[in-house]
XYZ file of C-alpha atoms in Angstrom:
702
model
C 22.159 37.984 -62.428
C 21.561 39.427 -65.878
C 18.198 38.858 -67.497
C 17.724 37.042 -70.777
C 16.551 38.894 -73.872
C 13.461 37.836 -75.758
C 15.523 36.007 -78.370
C 17.555 34.273 -75.664
C 14.374 33.254 -73.825
C 12.926 31.632 -76.947
C 16.115 29.645 -77.352
C 15.991 28.556 -73.719
C 12.450 27.244 -74.071
C 13.747 24.947 -76.799
C 10.720 23.979 -78.733
C 10.477 20.471 -80.074
C 12.131 20.032 -83.463
C 9.835 20.542 -86.382
C 10.391 17.601 -88.557
C 7.806 16.262 -90.849
C 6.909 12.706 -90.260
C 4.595 10.493 -92.061
C 3.124 9.301 -88.807
C 1.916 12.053 -86.498
C 1.658 11.396 -82.749
C -0.276 13.336 -80.128
C 1.602 14.093 -76.914
C 0.252 14.651 -73.459
C 0.926 18.173 -72.148
C -0.209 20.396 -69.335
C -1.853 23.655 -70.319
C -1.705 26.494 -67.787
C -4.119 29.309 -68.457
C -5.843 32.243 -66.805
C -9.510 33.187 -66.688
C -11.448 35.983 -64.982
C -11.860 33.610 -62.046
C -8.192 32.764 -61.655
C -5.531 30.379 -62.886
C -6.302 26.857 -64.096
C -4.442 23.836 -65.466
C -5.663 20.952 -67.612
C -4.285 18.011 -69.577
C -4.138 18.519 -73.335
C -2.970 16.566 -76.368
C -0.769 18.358 -78.888
C 1.093 17.346 -81.995
C 4.771 17.693 -82.586
C 4.415 21.188 -84.026
C 3.070 22.735 -80.851
C 5.586 24.679 -78.835
C 5.817 23.441 -75.255
C 7.721 25.078 -72.449
C 10.438 23.056 -70.854
C 12.159 25.464 -68.474
C 14.124 22.832 -66.625
C 16.547 25.350 -65.278
C 14.090 28.164 -64.788
C 11.169 28.881 -62.495
C 10.624 28.218 -58.797
C 13.270 26.236 -56.916
C 12.451 22.542 -56.594
C 13.188 20.195 -53.725
C 16.543 18.726 -54.561
C 16.979 16.442 -51.585
C 19.928 16.433 -49.210
C 23.105 18.120 -50.354
C 26.086 15.836 -50.875
C 28.778 16.456 -48.296
C 31.683 14.322 -49.473
C 32.101 15.440 -53.099
C 35.200 16.787 -54.728
C 34.932 20.015 -56.746
C 34.947 18.025 -59.973
C 32.234 15.707 -58.722
C 30.214 18.670 -57.511
C 30.280 20.221 -61.001
C 29.261 16.889 -62.478
C 26.436 15.889 -60.161
C 25.144 19.161 -58.661
C 23.089 21.245 -61.113
C 24.021 24.905 -61.457
C 21.965 27.750 -60.124
C 18.848 28.432 -62.149
C 18.766 31.802 -63.866
C 16.059 34.286 -63.216
C 14.058 35.542 -66.218
C 12.954 39.143 -66.356
C 9.199 39.572 -66.479
C 9.555 42.438 -68.969
C 11.100 40.143 -71.549
C 8.528 37.337 -71.444
C 4.968 38.549 -72.038
C 3.505 35.173 -71.086
C 4.765 35.507 -67.529
C 1.621 36.296 -65.604
C 2.863 36.123 -62.028
C 6.144 36.985 -60.432
C 7.199 37.011 -56.791
C 9.555 39.373 -55.036
C 12.335 36.798 -55.238
C 11.953 36.527 -59.030
C 9.862 33.369 -59.144
C 7.356 33.382 -62.033
C 4.604 31.387 -63.716
C 4.433 30.991 -67.528
C 1.115 30.499 -69.341
C 0.950 27.989 -72.154
C 1.733 24.349 -72.856
C 4.157 22.672 -70.473
C 5.831 19.343 -70.682
C 4.679 17.108 -67.793
C 7.466 16.102 -65.411
C 8.992 12.715 -66.113
C 7.761 9.751 -64.031
C 11.207 8.421 -63.369
C 12.252 8.243 -59.727
C 15.261 10.273 -58.764
C 18.390 8.166 -58.552
C 19.098 9.388 -54.988
C 16.600 6.800 -53.648
C 18.147 3.606 -52.260
C 18.320 0.629 -54.553
C 15.974 -1.438 -52.354
C 13.130 0.845 -53.456
C 13.208 0.295 -57.220
C 11.471 2.715 -59.443
C 8.146 1.456 -60.593
C 6.210 2.673 -63.577
C 2.827 1.432 -64.447
C 2.281 0.696 -68.111
C 0.532 3.547 -69.884
C -1.046 4.007 -73.250
C -0.588 6.759 -75.811
C -2.773 7.996 -78.609
C -1.145 7.809 -82.040
C -2.198 8.602 -85.597
C -2.758 5.781 -88.013
C -2.878 6.686 -91.648
C -5.105 4.713 -93.983
C -4.023 3.269 -97.237
C -5.137 6.414 -99.082
C -2.901 8.473 -96.776
C -5.746 10.429 -95.363
C -4.171 12.828 -92.862
C -7.466 13.506 -91.183
C -7.937 9.931 -89.897
C -9.180 9.931 -86.307
C -6.622 9.008 -83.633
C -6.663 5.427 -82.367
C -5.384 3.895 -79.201
C -1.963 2.600 -79.858
C 0.747 0.786 -78.031
C 2.435 1.688 -74.808
C 3.912 5.043 -74.287
C 5.493 6.712 -71.315
C 3.424 9.814 -71.869
C -0.045 8.321 -71.070
C -1.661 9.117 -67.672
C -4.166 6.245 -67.643
C -4.118 4.489 -64.238
C -3.523 0.710 -64.055
C -6.150 -1.755 -62.811
C -6.319 -3.066 -59.199
C -5.424 -6.588 -60.226
C -2.306 -5.351 -61.987
C -1.234 -3.471 -58.865
C -1.783 -6.524 -56.638
C 0.113 -8.752 -59.027
C 2.995 -6.331 -59.176
C 3.113 -6.142 -55.345
C 3.131 -9.932 -55.210
C 6.113 -10.037 -57.574
C 8.046 -7.494 -55.523
C 7.207 -8.642 -51.967
C 6.008 -12.275 -52.006
C 6.628 -13.008 -48.291
C 4.824 -9.902 -47.071
C 2.033 -10.584 -49.551
C 1.427 -14.083 -48.192
C 1.481 -12.786 -44.578
C -1.216 -10.233 -45.319
C -3.372 -12.792 -47.138
C -3.130 -15.318 -44.264
C -3.978 -12.615 -41.685
C -7.046 -11.602 -43.656
C -8.198 -15.229 -43.906
C -7.795 -15.746 -40.132
C -9.666 -12.523 -39.389
C -12.502 -13.578 -41.658
C -12.695 -17.036 -40.051
C -12.778 -15.525 -36.538
C -15.562 -13.160 -37.522
C -17.627 -16.007 -38.972
C -17.089 -18.103 -35.810
C -18.162 -15.288 -33.483
C -21.289 -14.657 -35.519
C -22.152 -18.345 -35.333
C -21.653 -18.366 -31.577
C -23.962 -15.421 -31.084
C -26.547 -17.098 -33.272
C -26.346 -20.273 -31.161
C -26.718 -18.252 -27.960
C -29.777 -16.517 -29.347
C -31.361 -19.853 -30.224
C -30.645 -21.284 -26.770
C -32.209 -18.218 -25.203
C -35.567 -19.432 -26.471
C -35.331 -22.592 -24.339
C -36.618 -22.815 -20.698
C -34.062 -21.767 -18.063
C -31.996 -24.430 -16.368
C -32.329 -24.992 -12.629
C -28.657 -25.825 -12.202
C -26.769 -23.423 -9.976
C -23.274 -22.230 -10.594
C -20.692 -20.199 -8.821
C -20.707 -17.603 -11.567
C -21.778 -17.769 -15.162
C -18.594 -16.422 -16.696
C -16.431 -19.089 -15.119
C -18.544 -22.121 -16.018
C -19.130 -23.430 -19.499
C -22.614 -24.709 -18.785
C -24.728 -22.229 -20.673
C -27.653 -20.999 -18.627
C -29.974 -18.461 -20.154
C -33.266 -17.070 -19.047
C -35.989 -16.550 -21.523
C -36.185 -12.933 -22.421
C -39.950 -13.029 -22.424
C -39.864 -14.024 -18.706
C -37.864 -10.947 -17.653
C -40.242 -8.252 -16.361
C -40.114 -4.880 -18.001
C -37.357 -2.691 -16.591
C -35.519 -5.622 -14.981
C -31.965 -6.748 -15.766
C -30.906 -10.317 -16.444
C -27.470 -11.710 -15.497
C -27.107 -15.450 -15.945
C -29.749 -17.056 -13.765
C -30.376 -13.853 -11.833
C -32.853 -11.086 -12.496
C -32.997 -7.830 -10.578
C -34.860 -4.545 -10.674
C -32.438 -1.578 -10.812
C -35.165 0.805 -9.675
C -35.885 -1.094 -6.444
C -32.888 -0.570 -4.179
C -33.011 -2.395 -0.842
C -29.801 -0.966 0.562
C -26.400 0.525 -0.174
C -22.969 -0.258 1.181
C -19.453 1.037 0.866
C -17.328 0.995 -2.301
C -20.346 1.143 -4.614
C -22.132 -1.934 -3.260
C -25.889 -1.901 -3.933
C -28.583 -4.432 -2.980
C -31.566 -4.839 -5.323
C -34.736 -6.876 -5.218
C -34.451 -9.760 -7.659
C -35.324 -13.329 -8.536
C -33.446 -16.597 -8.731
C -34.901 -19.883 -9.912
C -38.438 -18.611 -9.435
C -37.983 -17.320 -5.877
C -37.563 -13.767 -4.682
C -34.073 -12.932 -3.511
C -31.878 -9.983 -2.663
C -29.218 -9.364 -5.326
C -26.050 -7.808 -3.936
C -24.040 -6.084 -6.677
C -20.336 -5.552 -5.997
C -17.763 -3.866 -8.233
C -15.505 -6.417 -9.946
C -12.399 -4.602 -8.675
C -13.108 -6.229 -5.297
C -13.393 -9.713 -6.791
C -11.080 -11.151 -4.130
C -13.359 -9.952 -1.336
C -16.475 -11.104 -3.174
C -15.086 -14.592 -3.668
C -14.110 -14.769 -0.009
C -17.573 -13.610 1.024
C -19.196 -16.254 -1.180
C -16.944 -18.975 0.240
C -17.729 -18.009 3.833
C -21.446 -17.836 3.087
C -21.411 -21.314 1.589
C -19.790 -22.683 4.738
C -21.985 -20.892 7.261
C -25.457 -20.505 5.748
C -26.621 -23.899 7.026
C -27.404 -22.193 10.346
C -30.924 -20.732 10.582
C -29.620 -17.403 11.880
C -27.071 -16.782 9.116
C -28.369 -15.340 5.856
C -28.832 -17.948 3.144
C -26.683 -17.879 0.008
C -27.933 -19.147 -3.376
C -25.449 -18.398 -6.157
C -23.088 -15.861 -7.710
C -23.119 -14.474 -11.258
C -20.843 -11.983 -12.994
C -20.565 -9.671 -15.963
C -17.781 -7.440 -17.224
C -18.224 -4.840 -14.461
C -19.894 -6.424 -11.410
C -20.321 -9.561 -9.337
C -23.838 -10.463 -8.214
C -24.652 -12.453 -5.056
C -28.124 -13.957 -4.690
C -29.036 -13.889 -0.990
C -32.090 -14.564 1.125
C -34.621 -11.753 0.854
C -35.375 -10.078 4.198
C -38.053 -7.549 5.047
C -36.149 -5.198 7.366
C -32.986 -4.605 9.348
C -32.650 -4.520 13.100
C -32.125 -0.782 12.762
C -35.503 -0.470 11.001
C -37.127 -2.547 13.742
C -35.869 -0.187 16.427
C -36.531 3.121 14.686
C -39.760 2.460 12.762
C -43.041 1.682 14.490
C -44.585 0.179 11.347
C -41.876 -2.487 11.231
C -42.461 -3.481 14.857
C -46.178 -3.776 14.162
C -45.516 -5.949 11.142
C -42.931 -8.190 12.823
C -44.321 -10.205 15.717
C -41.150 -10.968 17.649
C -39.758 -9.636 20.909
C -36.545 -7.690 21.325
C -35.016 -10.341 23.567
C -35.762 -13.065 21.030
C -34.204 -11.036 18.217
C -31.055 -10.520 20.265
C -30.917 -14.191 21.210
C -31.192 -15.318 17.582
C -28.572 -12.824 16.442
C -26.225 -14.072 19.175
C -26.831 -17.655 18.080
C -25.834 -16.731 14.539
C -22.679 -15.024 15.806
C -21.839 -18.013 18.012
C -22.125 -20.251 14.949
C -19.674 -18.066 13.009
C -17.209 -18.142 15.895
C -17.535 -21.917 16.149
C -16.251 -22.257 12.568
C -13.419 -19.724 13.175
C -15.033 -16.786 11.354
C -14.801 -13.230 12.722
C -17.485 -10.946 11.285
C -15.723 -7.608 12.052
C -18.691 -5.425 11.041
C -21.488 -6.183 13.471
C -24.059 -3.376 13.621
C -27.879 -3.078 13.551
C -27.873 -2.643 9.762
C -26.188 -6.034 9.322
C -28.705 -7.959 11.416
C -31.686 -8.633 9.160
C -35.206 -9.866 9.834
C -36.301 -12.562 7.418
C -39.662 -12.851 5.735
C -42.296 -14.822 7.632
C -42.501 -18.548 6.953
C -45.667 -20.595 6.550
C -46.243 -20.443 10.307
C -45.801 -16.673 10.367
C -42.463 -16.891 12.187
C -39.581 -14.563 11.369
C -35.883 -14.954 12.090
C -32.955 -12.690 12.847
C -30.033 -13.454 10.524
C -26.450 -12.211 10.317
C -25.599 -10.664 6.934
C -22.867 -8.760 5.055
C -19.818 -11.005 5.107
C -17.711 -8.576 3.085
C -15.279 -7.910 5.957
C -15.363 -11.379 7.491
C -12.082 -13.176 8.017
C -11.236 -16.675 9.071
C -8.781 -17.366 11.872
C -6.235 -19.804 10.528
C -5.739 -23.159 12.267
C -3.235 -22.975 15.072
C -3.830 -19.265 15.652
C -6.106 -17.427 18.040
C -6.297 -13.992 16.428
C -6.189 -12.110 13.147
C -3.348 -9.959 11.880
C -2.750 -6.675 13.615
C -5.221 -3.902 12.986
C -3.105 -1.419 11.023
C -1.554 -4.118 8.857
C -4.891 -5.522 7.722
C -6.760 -2.237 7.725
C -9.347 -0.902 10.141
C -12.465 -2.978 9.579
C -15.944 -2.024 10.683
C -18.165 1.022 11.045
C -17.428 3.984 13.292
C -19.379 3.757 16.510
C -19.365 -0.050 16.515
C -15.626 -0.814 16.330
C -13.913 -2.305 19.381
C -11.185 -0.131 20.956
C -8.395 -2.670 20.418
C -8.844 -2.324 16.641
C -7.624 1.302 16.899
C -4.418 0.602 18.780
C -3.044 -1.970 16.315
C -3.525 -4.886 18.683
C -4.314 -8.373 17.453
C -8.050 -8.771 17.016
C -10.186 -11.845 17.415
C -13.696 -12.897 18.381
C -14.012 -10.256 21.164
C -14.341 -7.479 18.547
C -17.689 -8.989 17.554
C -18.720 -9.322 21.201
C -18.030 -5.623 21.761
C -20.157 -4.648 18.766
C -22.900 -7.013 19.877
C -22.915 -5.388 23.325
C -23.537 -2.016 21.680
C -26.326 -3.614 19.632
C -27.931 -4.979 22.815
C -27.970 -1.504 24.328
C -29.239 0.020 21.060
C -32.193 -2.374 20.852
C -33.171 -2.365 24.530
C -33.086 1.451 24.791
C -34.953 2.118 21.522
C -32.037 3.534 19.577
C -29.651 4.871 22.236
C -25.947 4.072 22.279
C -23.819 3.422 25.389
C -21.010 5.617 24.041
C -23.105 8.659 23.232
C -24.032 10.511 20.016
C -22.432 9.626 16.667
C -20.136 12.662 16.549
C -18.232 11.610 19.687
C -19.068 7.909 19.773
C -15.826 6.438 18.494
C -13.725 8.792 20.620
C -15.654 7.671 23.701
C -15.081 4.043 22.733
C -11.333 4.575 22.628
C -11.450 6.445 25.954
C -13.715 3.807 27.542
C -16.380 6.338 28.543
C -19.908 4.890 28.472
C -23.197 5.286 30.307
C -25.949 2.882 31.387
C -28.497 5.459 32.483
C -30.965 4.580 29.733
C -31.164 1.002 31.046
C -32.311 2.031 34.528
C -35.993 2.095 33.596
C -35.963 -1.480 32.286
C -37.512 -4.231 34.414
C -34.316 -6.309 34.228
C -31.993 -3.325 34.484
C -29.515 -5.039 36.807
C -29.303 -8.157 34.655
C -28.974 -6.191 31.414
C -26.396 -3.817 32.834
C -24.215 -6.634 34.144
C -24.243 -8.373 30.756
C -23.580 -5.307 28.601
C -20.771 -4.115 30.874
C -19.014 -7.425 30.361
C -19.538 -7.304 26.597
C -18.154 -3.780 26.133
C -15.277 -4.126 28.582
C -12.157 -2.332 27.348
C -10.110 -5.470 28.004
C -11.051 -8.022 25.320
C -9.922 -10.865 27.591
C -12.697 -10.050 30.064
C -15.487 -10.186 27.493
C -17.607 -13.343 27.462
C -17.871 -15.605 24.463
C -21.012 -15.760 22.351
C -21.850 -19.194 23.760
C -21.552 -17.823 27.325
C -23.865 -14.925 26.493
C -26.553 -17.358 25.357
C -26.480 -18.968 28.833
C -26.721 -15.648 30.648
C -29.833 -15.133 32.863
C -30.863 -12.311 30.519
C -32.186 -14.951 28.107
C -33.887 -17.074 30.783
C -37.619 -17.025 31.136
C -39.304 -16.766 34.548
C -39.621 -20.528 35.012
C -35.933 -21.147 34.417
C -34.952 -18.331 36.750
C -37.137 -19.728 39.539
C -35.793 -23.204 38.901
C -32.223 -21.916 39.156
C -32.886 -20.135 42.459
C -34.512 -23.295 43.808
C -31.498 -25.423 42.819
C -29.179 -22.933 44.506
C -31.198 -23.091 47.731
C -31.094 -26.885 47.730
C -27.339 -26.843 47.116
C -26.449 -24.616 50.094
C -29.161 -25.894 52.449
C -26.884 -28.237 54.396
C -23.559 -26.472 53.848
C -21.664 -25.048 56.763
C -21.604 -21.322 57.219
C -17.865 -21.174 56.519
C -17.977 -23.194 53.285
C -16.653 -21.514 50.161
C -19.947 -21.388 48.311
C -21.850 -20.020 51.326
C -19.177 -17.402 51.895
C -19.512 -16.307 48.257
C -23.278 -16.266 48.574
C -23.268 -14.174 51.740
C -20.603 -11.759 50.520
C -22.167 -8.268 50.428
C -25.375 -9.979 51.516
C -26.706 -6.979 53.417
C -26.610 -4.914 50.228
C -28.435 -7.613 48.293
C -31.232 -7.983 50.893
C -31.310 -4.216 51.492
C -30.312 -4.495 55.175
C -32.993 -7.025 55.994
C -35.305 -8.717 53.539
C -38.161 -9.109 56.042
C -38.728 -5.348 56.049
C -39.467 -5.387 52.307
C -42.010 -8.206 52.019
C -45.723 -7.901 52.665
C -47.244 -8.580 56.096
C -49.136 -11.632 54.874
C -45.898 -13.330 53.869
C -44.214 -12.323 57.135
C -47.009 -13.885 59.127
C -46.903 -17.079 57.112
C -43.143 -17.431 57.487
C -43.343 -17.201 61.293
C -45.546 -20.283 61.449
C -42.876 -22.800 60.500
C -39.266 -21.884 61.225
C -36.899 -19.045 61.956
C -35.277 -17.142 59.063
C -32.250 -14.885 59.346
C -33.187 -11.409 58.245
C -29.768 -10.564 56.745
C -29.034 -13.903 55.057
C -29.253 -14.391 51.308
C -29.406 -18.153 51.851
C -32.477 -17.795 54.060
C -34.180 -15.529 51.509
C -33.642 -18.215 48.861
C -34.997 -20.838 51.283
C -38.144 -18.798 51.849
C -38.710 -18.373 48.109
C -38.163 -22.093 47.493
C -40.544 -23.180 50.254
C -43.360 -20.864 49.228
C -43.006 -21.874 45.586
C -42.983 -25.572 46.481
C -46.032 -25.259 48.768
C -47.833 -22.640 46.721
C -51.101 -24.619 46.667
C -51.141 -24.760 50.484
C -50.854 -21.003 50.945
C -53.855 -18.883 51.927
C -55.758 -17.374 49.029
C -54.942 -13.799 49.968
C -51.207 -14.629 50.095
C -51.400 -16.370 46.707
C -53.071 -13.299 45.293
C -50.258 -11.186 46.662
C -47.498 -13.439 45.296
C -49.198 -13.896 41.910
C -50.565 -16.941 40.155
C -48.006 -17.223 37.343
C -44.291 -17.839 37.498
C -43.632 -14.370 36.079
C -45.703 -12.756 38.842
C -44.098 -14.843 41.585
C -40.587 -13.995 40.372
C -41.438 -10.324 39.943
C -42.654 -10.174 43.560
C -39.101 -10.846 44.810
C -36.926 -9.390 42.030
C -38.788 -6.074 42.147
C -37.920 -5.856 45.860
C -34.389 -7.283 45.520
C -33.268 -6.444 41.949
C -29.651 -7.563 42.455
C -30.588 -10.969 43.888
C -30.548 -13.076 40.707
C -27.216 -11.833 39.363
C -25.601 -12.041 42.795
C -26.657 -15.670 43.184
C -25.601 -16.432 39.596
C -22.134 -15.061 40.282
C -21.804 -16.862 43.630
C -22.942 -20.231 42.295
C -20.302 -20.228 39.567
C -18.382 -22.103 42.237
C -20.612 -25.093 41.575
C -20.652 -24.820 37.769
C -18.832 -28.158 37.397
C -21.510 -29.996 39.360
C -24.009 -31.898 37.174
C -27.124 -30.006 38.264
C -25.522 -26.646 37.394
C -23.947 -27.452 34.013
C -27.083 -26.309 32.218
C -26.680 -22.804 33.638
C -22.998 -22.148 32.895
C -20.770 -22.397 29.848
C -17.494 -24.244 29.501
C -15.732 -20.894 29.607
C -17.070 -20.227 33.119
C -16.168 -23.720 34.281
C -12.644 -23.342 32.964
C -12.239 -19.967 34.616
C -13.650 -20.984 38.015
C -11.669 -24.208 38.079
C -8.462 -22.452 39.088
C -10.236 -20.531 41.849
C -11.751 -23.723 43.260
C -8.399 -25.494 43.297
C -6.733 -22.498 44.906
C -9.415 -22.244 47.597
C -9.237 -25.966 48.270
C -5.474 -25.787 48.699
C -5.780 -22.858 51.119
C -8.426 -24.695 53.133
C -6.297 -27.825 53.435
C -3.251 -25.806 54.426
C -5.291 -24.053 57.098
C -6.544 -27.371 58.467
C -2.998 -28.739 58.529
C -1.756 -25.724 60.464
C -4.590 -26.004 62.980
C -3.956 -29.733 63.497
C -0.218 -29.190 63.897
C -0.765 -26.565 66.575
C -3.075 -28.922 68.491
C -0.502 -31.751 68.329
C 2.294 -29.523 69.618
C 0.227 -28.530 72.657
C -0.547 -32.171 73.397
C -4.262 -31.524 73.385
C -6.939 -33.326 71.452
C -9.796 -31.032 70.509
C -12.439 -31.085 67.867
C -11.127 -30.068 64.479
C -12.460 -30.338 60.970
C -9.926 -33.076 60.250
C -10.985 -35.254 63.212
C -14.640 -34.632 62.470
C -14.300 -35.993 58.958
C -12.517 -39.201 60.127
C -14.973 -42.096 59.656
C -16.204 -43.359 62.994
C -13.933 -40.952 64.781
C -14.760 -38.860 67.837
C -12.765 -35.878 68.937
C -12.741 -37.090 72.525
C -11.333 -40.507 71.551
C -8.678 -39.338 69.081
C -5.089 -40.070 69.969
C -1.971 -38.102 69.258
C -0.820 -40.800 66.816
C -4.046 -40.522 64.826
C -3.700 -36.791 64.553
C -0.071 -37.094 63.479
C -0.937 -39.719 60.870
C -3.758 -37.610 59.456
C -1.503 -34.575 59.337
C 1.115 -36.460 57.324
C -1.557 -37.754 54.919
C -2.907 -34.269 54.460
C 0.575 -32.966 53.649
C 1.048 -35.704 51.044
C -2.282 -34.899 49.389
């Protein structure tokens, strides 16, 4: 493009027309200048004689918006402005800056751009101009041209900004519906804020009142406000509803972030179990099961549950130690005056109670058997705790869902083998774990399945050892019980109620009483009776090939005074024990000293010499478990199991008698037989063939 000359440039700038007017007006312009520190721009007021630049078609390119695409050549000439010419910097001395592309900046007074909105905007966005004010000259009556300017009427050239109220009013006129929506939203927000502040104020005032003694399932779910006075919370403690706990005093930790703290509830010391709210379903189930089962003295007591935004808190009975602490720490055993057998008995009672209400614990281990604080009499209790994995067996079912479907529950080293092979699990899984606990307690921390690193693998393989039990005084009794409890076949494990009736939990007096009842029961039985046969089975092993060789000489001499005893008979050994116990006062003093003066000493005299005697007799006398005098020694499970064996043996005996009688009738001989002996008033020598035939037919019918 060709550059403009100086004369052409002055014509392009088109100064405002110089016309004299009686009323002079000052116009708003933009002055662009240059100082030693750089360029600057400022608003100025000039009169109509001042030359202002208006290079509308010159200077840097402006944003022109999208190019029209559907215009004819005539329309394009009409609506599309032509290319702006480029001015040569040599011709205009006021040009102070020029780019390589020919863009330039002119110093001096410039007309401000108009405030009108470009017509390319859609019609739904109307152009809006705020009212402005201009400064005009007012001449006085004496036509004084030097009168100061005064603020005049509206003018499009004023840059004074409108007030806020004018803007709001204008928005209301343009968008009334949106305006009302915003106003209503602001009013609702303000009302909600005021209500929340009032609620917090009411809560703060109620916090000054004494705490309520009413319990609740959890504070967030109930609308009965229960606050604890802040001045009653010890320093460093946390308060949640009716619960307080000390975060720095941790009593124990569990899986999935579970922590147990020392705390308080309703003025009493409790253990506060904190569980992550993500496991709310398990926490609610645990609380429900605790409420149903904590009436038993050997199940941990439950008080209440509270909650906040992150955790659930269970208030439980505060205990002083776990069974694991009792076994591994001497100081705990010195502090707790209770025997190992009594602890195991109480723990088994608690487990039997859970099973009686169809609850399977699924995580029995020494850490979950707690020792309570001493009561007013100084007595402590063993209680079952941690119901997080407990499940209830639904009515009409006998087991839980299969292991893999419901997840492997429990702790490695204490999990029953059937839980690993996806078999249905039930109460026997707790019995297996309890058997391991028995061994752990009685051997001072040993485990029947070996060290922890290989323990669970040995459980699955069924490899265990009982060598650590051998040194115990009741080794045979303990071994027989634990072997049943940890049997790989869950169907062969005893129930918790059967374990409580096992001789392991009997004291010396009850054991002696049982042996005496057994002796009385078999005293008059025939040698070939079922119960005597069971009693004498493997009898030589029980009496160690002759019990007379293992008793003291004083007892041998005393036994020879009254009657003859069979040296290899278990029944005769029981008879000797019964007679000497019954006539203890009549024995010589030296023999009484040898046998012992207490029941424990008397029993130990025989069980130390014949360690397998008690369990052998207990197994043999299961045959009589349905008889009234033996019901106190056996459980319903044993009676149900032995019932089929008794009926089967009775049927075999009757069939044998029938066969013997039939053979005698065929030969035409009348000899003594069990059937003819039992006939009232009958004598084998006087029996007739018709009587034998009639009895045979009756026996077949029965």
